[in-house]
């Protein structure tokens, strides 16, 4: 590796790592069933707010550096590394524009109903959230609500959203 190429290679690696981190850190901080603090949530929201702009700039810098570093005469492994860095930076730029929290907390699609005696998936000690309208009692297992966070339903002919 020649000395003049070390700076651009290090910069390309740094830009790629920063773009991946600015997308990954909020995902790690805002997870279901993980402890969260006000400071960690503030950091996650700040990174989410800035990540589209930062990753787009990072992608532009990565492409610029890749063009500078690309040399058909260099080893194949070096060219693969440069291309991989640009692809990973592009993936981060795409990921910064996705709402992955919506993927994690998708509403329960088409809830199914069974009689209490047939609800083998609910153990005797499991907690449930119940809603009662005259003649139409329903119960939602907390285990399912904890993952999906909400279920759209109708109880006694009245539309509801049960959430946990």
JSON list of C-alpha atoms in Angstrom, two decimals:
[
{"chain": "A", "resi": 1, "resn": "UNK", "atom": "CA", "xyz": [0.00, 0.00, 0.00]},
{"chain": "A", "resi": 2, "resn": "UNK", "atom": "CA", "xyz": [1.52, 3.29, -1.03]},
{"chain": "A", "resi": 3, "resn": "UNK", "atom": "CA", "xyz": [1.64, 6.17, 1.43]},
{"chain": "A", "resi": 4, "resn": "UNK", "atom": "CA", "xyz": [-0.36, 8.68, -0.68]},
{"chain": "A", "resi": 5, "resn": "UNK", "atom": "CA", "xyz": [-3.37, 6.30, -0.68]},
{"chain": "A", "resi": 6, "resn": "UNK", "atom": "CA", "xyz": [-3.50, 5.78, 3.10]},
{"chain": "A", "resi": 7, "resn": "UNK", "atom": "CA", "xyz": [-5.27, 9.09, 3.77]},
{"chain": "A", "resi": 8, "resn": "UNK", "atom": "CA", "xyz": [-8.10, 8.57, 1.28]},
{"chain": "A", "resi": 9, "resn": "UNK", "atom": "CA", "xyz": [-8.52, 4.92, 2.36]},
{"chain": "A", "resi": 10, "resn": "UNK", "atom": "CA", "xyz": [-8.73, 5.94, 6.02]},
{"chain": "A", "resi": 11, "resn": "UNK", "atom": "CA", "xyz": [-11.20, 8.71, 5.12]},
{"chain": "A", "resi": 12, "resn": "UNK", "atom": "CA", "xyz": [-13.33, 6.26, 3.12]},
{"chain": "A", "resi": 13, "resn": "UNK", "atom": "CA", "xyz": [-13.35, 3.82, 6.03]},
{"chain": "A", "resi": 14, "resn": "UNK", "atom": "CA", "xyz": [-14.24, 6.64, 8.46]},
{"chain": "A", "resi": 15, "resn": "UNK", "atom": "CA", "xyz": [-17.06, 7.97, 6.28]},
{"chain": "A", "resi": 16, "resn": "UNK", "atom": "CA", "xyz": [-18.50, 4.47, 5.92]},
{"chain": "A", "resi": 17, "resn": "UNK", "atom": "CA", "xyz": [-18.33, 3.77, 9.66]},
{"chain": "A", "resi": 18, "resn": "UNK", "atom": "CA", "xyz": [-19.91, 7.12, 10.57]},
{"chain": "A", "resi": 19, "resn": "UNK", "atom": "CA", "xyz": [-22.75, 6.60, 8.10]},
{"chain": "A", "resi": 20, "resn": "UNK", "atom": "CA", "xyz": [-23.43, 3.10, 9.43]},
{"chain": "A", "resi": 21, "resn": "UNK", "atom": "CA", "xyz": [-23.23, 4.27, 13.06]},
{"chain": "A", "resi": 22, "resn": "UNK", "atom": "CA", "xyz": [-25.62, 7.19, 12.64]},
{"chain": "A", "resi": 23, "resn": "UNK", "atom": "CA", "xyz": [-28.25, 4.72, 11.39]},
{"chain": "A", "resi": 24, "resn": "UNK", "atom": "CA", "xyz": [-27.44, 1.80, 13.72]},
{"chain": "A", "resi": 25, "resn": "UNK", "atom": "CA", "xyz": [-27.22, 3.67, 17.04]},
{"chain": "A", "resi": 26, "resn": "UNK", "atom": "CA", "xyz": [-30.91, 4.73, 17.11]},
{"chain": "A", "resi": 27, "resn": "UNK", "atom": "CA", "xyz": [-31.91, 1.16, 16.22]},
{"chain": "A", "resi": 28, "resn": "UNK", "atom": "CA", "xyz": [-29.89, -0.14, 19.16]},
{"chain": "A", "resi": 29, "resn": "UNK", "atom": "CA", "xyz": [-31.13, 2.53, 21.57]},
{"chain": "A", "resi": 30, "resn": "UNK", "atom": "CA", "xyz": [-34.84, 2.24, 20.72]},
{"chain": "A", "resi": 31, "resn": "UNK", "atom": "CA", "xyz": [-35.59, -1.46, 20.94]},
{"chain": "A", "resi": 32, "resn": "UNK", "atom": "CA", "xyz": [-38.57, -3.28, 22.32]},
{"chain": "A", "resi": 33, "resn": "UNK", "atom": "CA", "xyz": [-38.06, -4.56, 25.86]},
{"chain": "A", "resi": 34, "resn": "UNK", "atom": "CA", "xyz": [-34.74, -2.71, 26.34]},
{"chain": "A", "resi": 35, "resn": "UNK", "atom": "CA", "xyz": [-34.23, -0.09, 29.05]},
{"chain": "A", "resi": 36, "resn": "UNK", "atom": "CA", "xyz": [-34.23, 3.46, 27.73]},
{"chain": "A", "resi": 37, "resn": "UNK", "atom": "CA", "xyz": [-33.24, 6.72, 29.36]},
{"chain": "A", "resi": 38, "resn": "UNK", "atom": "CA", "xyz": [-34.28, 10.26, 28.42]},
{"chain": "A", "resi": 39, "resn": "UNK", "atom": "CA", "xyz": [-30.68, 10.95, 27.33]},
{"chain": "A", "resi": 40, "resn": "UNK", "atom": "CA", "xyz": [-30.50, 7.86, 25.10]},
{"chain": "A", "resi": 41, "resn": "UNK", "atom": "CA", "xyz": [-33.85, 8.69, 23.51]},
{"chain": "A", "resi": 42, "resn": "UNK", "atom": "CA", "xyz": [-32.76, 12.29, 22.91]},
{"chain": "A", "resi": 43, "resn": "UNK", "atom": "CA", "xyz": [-29.57, 11.02, 21.25]},
{"chain": "A", "resi": 44, "resn": "UNK", "atom": "CA", "xyz": [-31.52, 8.52, 19.14]},
{"chain": "A", "resi": 45, "resn": "UNK", "atom": "CA", "xyz": [-34.01, 11.16, 17.96]},
{"chain": "A", "resi": 46, "resn": "UNK", "atom": "CA", "xyz": [-31.22, 13.62, 17.16]},
{"chain": "A", "resi": 47, "resn": "UNK", "atom": "CA", "xyz": [-29.36, 11.02, 15.12]},
{"chain": "A", "resi": 48, "resn": "UNK", "atom": "CA", "xyz": [-32.59, 10.04, 13.32]},
{"chain": "A", "resi": 49, "resn": "UNK", "atom": "CA", "xyz": [-33.25, 13.70, 12.48]},
{"chain": "A", "resi": 50, "resn": "UNK", "atom": "CA", "xyz": [-29.74, 14.26, 11.05]},
{"chain": "A", "resi": 51, "resn": "UNK", "atom": "CA", "xyz": [-29.09, 10.84, 9.50]},
{"chain": "A", "resi": 52, "resn": "UNK", "atom": "CA", "xyz": [-30.70, 11.49, 6.07]},
{"chain": "A", "resi": 53, "resn": "UNK", "atom": "CA", "xyz": [-28.54, 14.56, 5.47]},
{"chain": "A", "resi": 54, "resn": "UNK", "atom": "CA", "xyz": [-25.35, 13.11, 6.98]},
{"chain": "A", "resi": 55, "resn": "UNK", "atom": "CA", "xyz": [-25.60, 9.81, 5.11]},
{"chain": "A", "resi": 56, "resn": "UNK", "atom": "CA", "xyz": [-26.29, 11.57, 1.81]},
{"chain": "A", "resi": 57, "resn": "UNK", "atom": "CA", "xyz": [-23.18, 13.73, 2.32]},
{"chain": "A", "resi": 58, "resn": "UNK", "atom": "CA", "xyz": [-21.24, 10.62, 3.37]},
{"chain": "A", "resi": 59, "resn": "UNK", "atom": "CA", "xyz": [-22.31, 8.83, 0.20]},
{"chain": "A", "resi": 60, "resn": "UNK", "atom": "CA", "xyz": [-21.14, 11.76, -1.94]},
{"chain": "A", "resi": 61, "resn": "UNK", "atom": "CA", "xyz": [-17.77, 11.80, -0.14]},
{"chain": "A", "resi": 62, "resn": "UNK", "atom": "CA", "xyz": [-17.49, 7.99, -0.43]},
{"chain": "A", "resi": 63, "resn": "UNK", "atom": "CA", "xyz": [-18.09, 8.11, -4.19]},
{"chain": "A", "resi": 64, "resn": "UNK", "atom": "CA", "xyz": [-15.55, 10.93, -4.56]},
{"chain": "A", "resi": 65, "resn": "UNK", "atom": "CA", "xyz": [-12.94, 8.98, -2.58]},
{"chain": "A", "resi": 66, "resn": "UNK", "atom": "CA", "xyz": [-13.71, 5.77, -4.45]},
{"chain": "A", "resi": 67, "resn": "UNK", "atom": "CA", "xyz": [-13.11, 7.50, -7.78]},
{"chain": "A", "resi": 68, "resn": "UNK", "atom": "CA", "xyz": [-9.78, 8.79, -6.43]},
{"chain": "A", "resi": 69, "resn": "UNK", "atom": "CA", "xyz": [-8.79, 5.37, -5.13]},
{"chain": "A", "resi": 70, "resn": "UNK", "atom": "CA", "xyz": [-10.02, 3.27, -8.04]},
{"chain": "A", "resi": 71, "resn": "UNK", "atom": "CA", "xyz": [-7.14, 1.94, -10.08]},
{"chain": "A", "resi": 72, "resn": "UNK", "atom": "CA", "xyz": [-7.61, -1.05, -12.38]},
{"chain": "A", "resi": 73, "resn": "UNK", "atom": "CA", "xyz": [-3.93, -1.85, -11.87]},
{"chain": "A", "resi": 74, "resn": "UNK", "atom": "CA", "xyz": [-4.36, -2.41, -8.12]},
{"chain": "A", "resi": 75, "resn": "UNK", "atom": "CA", "xyz": [-5.09, -5.73, -6.53]},
{"chain": "A", "resi": 76, "resn": "UNK", "atom": "CA", "xyz": [-8.62, -7.05, -6.85]},
{"chain": "A", "resi": 77, "resn": "UNK", "atom": "CA", "xyz": [-9.03, -7.16, -3.06]},
{"chain": "A", "resi": 78, "resn": "UNK", "atom": "CA", "xyz": [-8.30, -3.42, -2.79]},
{"chain": "A", "resi": 79, "resn": "UNK", "atom": "CA", "xyz": [-10.91, -2.63, -5.45]},
{"chain": "A", "resi": 80, "resn": "UNK", "atom": "CA", "xyz": [-13.44, -4.90, -3.73]},
{"chain": "A", "resi": 81, "resn": "UNK", "atom": "CA", "xyz": [-12.82, -3.05, -0.45]},
{"chain": "A", "resi": 82, "resn": "UNK", "atom": "CA", "xyz": [-13.42, 0.33, -2.11]},
{"chain": "A", "resi": 83, "resn": "UNK", "atom": "CA", "xyz": [-16.61, -0.90, -3.78]},
{"chain": "A", "resi": 84, "resn": "UNK", "atom": "CA", "xyz": [-17.84, -2.49, -0.54]},
{"chain": "A", "resi": 85, "resn": "UNK", "atom": "CA", "xyz": [-17.32, 0.76, 1.35]},
{"chain": "A", "resi": 86, "resn": "UNK", "atom": "CA", "xyz": [-19.41, 2.67, -1.20]},
{"chain": "A", "resi": 87, "resn": "UNK", "atom": "CA", "xyz": [-22.14, 0.02, -1.15]},
{"chain": "A", "resi": 88, "resn": "UNK", "atom": "CA", "xyz": [-22.28, 0.02, 2.68]},
{"chain": "A", "resi": 89, "resn": "UNK", "atom": "CA", "xyz": [-22.46, 3.81, 2.72]},
{"chain": "A", "resi": 90, "resn": "UNK", "atom": "CA", "xyz": [-25.29, 3.61, 0.19]},
{"chain": "A", "resi": 91, "resn": "UNK", "atom": "CA", "xyz": [-27.10, 1.07, 2.37]},
{"chain": "A", "resi": 92, "resn": "UNK", "atom": "CA", "xyz": [-26.77, 3.45, 5.32]},
{"chain": "A", "resi": 93, "resn": "UNK", "atom": "CA", "xyz": [-28.18, 6.31, 3.20]},
{"chain": "A", "resi": 94, "resn": "UNK", "atom": "CA", "xyz": [-31.13, 4.11, 2.24]},
{"chain": "A", "resi": 95, "resn": "UNK", "atom": "CA", "xyz": [-31.60, 2.95, 5.85]},
{"chain": "A", "resi": 96, "resn": "UNK", "atom": "CA", "xyz": [-31.64, 6.54, 7.11]},
{"chain": "A", "resi": 97, "resn": "UNK", "atom": "CA", "xyz": [-34.74, 7.12, 5.00]},
{"chain": "A", "resi": 98, "resn": "UNK", "atom": "CA", "xyz": [-36.64, 4.08, 6.29]},
{"chain": "A", "resi": 99, "resn": "UNK", "atom": "CA", "xyz": [-38.94, 3.93, 9.28]},
{"chain": "A", "resi": 100, "resn": "UNK", "atom": "CA", "xyz": [-37.65, 0.69, 10.77]},
{"chain": "A", "resi": 101, "resn": "UNK", "atom": "CA", "xyz": [-39.54, 1.41, 14.00]},
{"chain": "A", "resi": 102, "resn": "UNK", "atom": "CA", "xyz": [-42.73, 0.86, 12.04]},
{"chain": "A", "resi": 103, "resn": "UNK", "atom": "CA", "xyz": [-41.38, -2.52, 10.95]},
{"chain": "A", "resi": 104, "resn": "UNK", "atom": "CA", "xyz": [-40.71, -3.47, 14.59]},
{"chain": "A", "resi": 105, "resn": "UNK", "atom": "CA", "xyz": [-44.11, -2.35, 15.87]},
{"chain": "A", "resi": 106, "resn": "UNK", "atom": "CA", "xyz": [-46.49, -3.44, 13.14]},
{"chain": "A", "resi": 107, "resn": "UNK", "atom": "CA", "xyz": [-50.15, -3.67, 14.15]},
{"chain": "A", "resi": 108, "resn": "UNK", "atom": "CA", "xyz": [-51.45, -7.20, 14.50]},
{"chain": "A", "resi": 109, "resn": "UNK", "atom": "CA", "xyz": [-53.02, -7.91, 11.11]},
{"chain": "A", "resi": 110, "resn": "UNK", "atom": "CA", "xyz": [-56.44, -9.53, 11.14]},
{"chain": "A", "resi": 111, "resn": "UNK", "atom": "CA", "xyz": [-56.71, -10.64, 14.76]},
{"chain": "A", "resi": 112, "resn": "UNK", "atom": "CA", "xyz": [-58.26, -14.06, 15.12]},
{"chain": "A", "resi": 113, "resn": "UNK", "atom": "CA", "xyz": [-60.67, -15.00, 17.85]},
{"chain": "A", "resi": 114, "resn": "UNK", "atom": "CA", "xyz": [-61.08, -18.25, 19.72]},
{"chain": "A", "resi": 115, "resn": "UNK", "atom": "CA", "xyz": [-63.15, -19.25, 22.71]},
{"chain": "A", "resi": 116, "resn": "UNK", "atom": "CA", "xyz": [-61.25, -19.10, 26.00]},
{"chain": "A", "resi": 117, "resn": "UNK", "atom": "CA", "xyz": [-61.31, -22.90, 26.25]},
{"chain": "A", "resi": 118, "resn": "UNK", "atom": "CA", "xyz": [-59.59, -23.18, 22.83]},
{"chain": "A", "resi": 119, "resn": "UNK", "atom": "CA", "xyz": [-56.91, -20.54, 23.50]},
{"chain": "A", "resi": 120, "resn": "UNK", "atom": "CA", "xyz": [-54.06, -23.02, 24.03]},
{"chain": "A", "resi": 121, "resn": "UNK", "atom": "CA", "xyz": [-51.50, -20.33, 23.15]},
{"chain": "A", "resi": 122, "resn": "UNK", "atom": "CA", "xyz": [-52.42, -18.44, 26.33]},
{"chain": "A", "resi": 123, "resn": "UNK", "atom": "CA", "xyz": [-50.99, -20.08, 29.46]},
{"chain": "A", "resi": 124, "resn": "UNK", "atom": "CA", "xyz": [-53.02, -19.98, 32.70]},
{"chain": "A", "resi": 125, "resn": "UNK", "atom": "CA", "xyz": [-50.62, -17.42, 34.25]},
{"chain": "A", "resi": 126, "resn": "UNK", "atom": "CA", "xyz": [-50.41, -15.13, 31.20]},
{"chain": "A", "resi": 127, "resn": "UNK", "atom": "CA", "xyz": [-51.66, -11.59, 31.61]},
{"chain": "A", "resi": 128, "resn": "UNK", "atom": "CA", "xyz": [-54.40, -10.39, 29.28]},
{"chain": "A", "resi": 129, "resn": "UNK", "atom": "CA", "xyz": [-56.00, -7.04, 28.59]},
{"chain": "A", "resi": 130, "resn": "UNK", "atom": "CA", "xyz": [-59.76, -7.31, 28.56]},
{"chain": "A", "resi": 131, "resn": "UNK", "atom": "CA", "xyz": [-62.42, -5.13, 27.03]},
{"chain": "A", "resi": 132, "resn": "UNK", "atom": "CA", "xyz": [-66.08, -5.62, 27.77]},
{"chain": "A", "resi": 133, "resn": "UNK", "atom": "CA", "xyz": [-69.13, -4.36, 25.96]},
{"chain": "A", "resi": 134, "resn": "UNK", "atom": "CA", "xyz": [-72.46, -5.89, 26.96]},
{"chain": "A", "resi": 135, "resn": "UNK", "atom": "CA", "xyz": [-72.60, -9.35, 25.45]},
{"chain": "A", "resi": 136, "resn": "UNK", "atom": "CA", "xyz": [-69.13, -9.12, 23.86]},
{"chain": "A", "resi": 137, "resn": "UNK", "atom": "CA", "xyz": [-66.16, -9.66, 26.21]},
{"chain": "A", "resi": 138, "resn": "UNK", "atom": "CA", "xyz": [-62.72, -9.96, 24.56]},
{"chain": "A", "resi": 139, "resn": "UNK", "atom": "CA", "xyz": [-59.20, -10.45, 25.88]},
{"chain": "A", "resi": 140, "resn": "UNK", "atom": "CA", "xyz": [-55.84, -9.73, 24.25]},
{"chain": "A", "resi": 141, "resn": "UNK", "atom": "CA", "xyz": [-52.71, -11.55, 25.45]},
{"chain": "A", "resi": 142, "resn": "UNK", "atom": "CA", "xyz": [-50.15, -9.03, 26.71]},
{"chain": "A", "resi": 143, "resn": "UNK", "atom": "CA", "xyz": [-47.39, -11.12, 25.13]},
{"chain": "A", "resi": 144, "resn": "UNK", "atom": "CA", "xyz": [-48.81, -10.35, 21.67]},
{"chain": "A", "resi": 145, "resn": "UNK", "atom": "CA", "xyz": [-49.62, -6.73, 22.46]},
{"chain": "A", "resi": 146, "resn": "UNK", "atom": "CA", "xyz": [-46.09, -6.17, 23.78]},
{"chain": "A", "resi": 147, "resn": "UNK", "atom": "CA", "xyz": [-44.73, -7.06, 20.36]},
{"chain": "A", "resi": 148, "resn": "UNK", "atom": "CA", "xyz": [-47.35, -5.49, 18.10]},
{"chain": "A", "resi": 149, "resn": "UNK", "atom": "CA", "xyz": [-48.27, -2.67, 20.55]},
{"chain": "A", "resi": 150, "resn": "UNK", "atom": "CA", "xyz": [-51.77, -2.31, 19.18]},
{"chain": "A", "resi": 151, "resn": "UNK", "atom": "CA", "xyz": [-54.65, -4.18, 17.69]},
{"chain": "A", "resi": 152, "resn": "UNK", "atom": "CA", "xyz": [-57.54, -2.66, 15.77]},
{"chain": "A", "resi": 153, "resn": "UNK", "atom": "CA", "xyz": [-60.74, -4.44, 16.59]},
{"chain": "A", "resi": 154, "resn": "UNK", "atom": "CA", "xyz": [-64.47, -4.06, 17.06]},
{"chain": "A", "resi": 155, "resn": "UNK", "atom": "CA", "xyz": [-66.09, -4.92, 20.40]},
{"chain": "A", "resi": 156, "resn": "UNK", "atom": "CA", "xyz": [-69.87, -4.98, 20.61]},
{"chain": "A", "resi": 157, "resn": "UNK", "atom": "CA", "xyz": [-70.03, -3.23, 17.24]},
{"chain": "A", "resi": 158, "resn": "UNK", "atom": "CA", "xyz": [-67.82, -0.34, 18.46]},
{"chain": "A", "resi": 159, "resn": "UNK", "atom": "CA", "xyz": [-64.42, 0.09, 16.74]},
{"chain": "A", "resi": 160, "resn": "UNK", "atom": "CA", "xyz": [-61.52, 0.17, 19.22]},
{"chain": "A", "resi": 161, "resn": "UNK", "atom": "CA", "xyz": [-57.75, 0.22, 19.29]},
{"chain": "A", "resi": 162, "resn": "UNK", "atom": "CA", "xyz": [-56.32, -1.80, 22.15]},
{"chain": "A", "resi": 163, "resn": "UNK", "atom": "CA", "xyz": [-52.77, -0.74, 22.92]},
{"chain": "A", "resi": 164, "resn": "UNK", "atom": "CA", "xyz": [-50.04, -1.68, 25.36]}
]
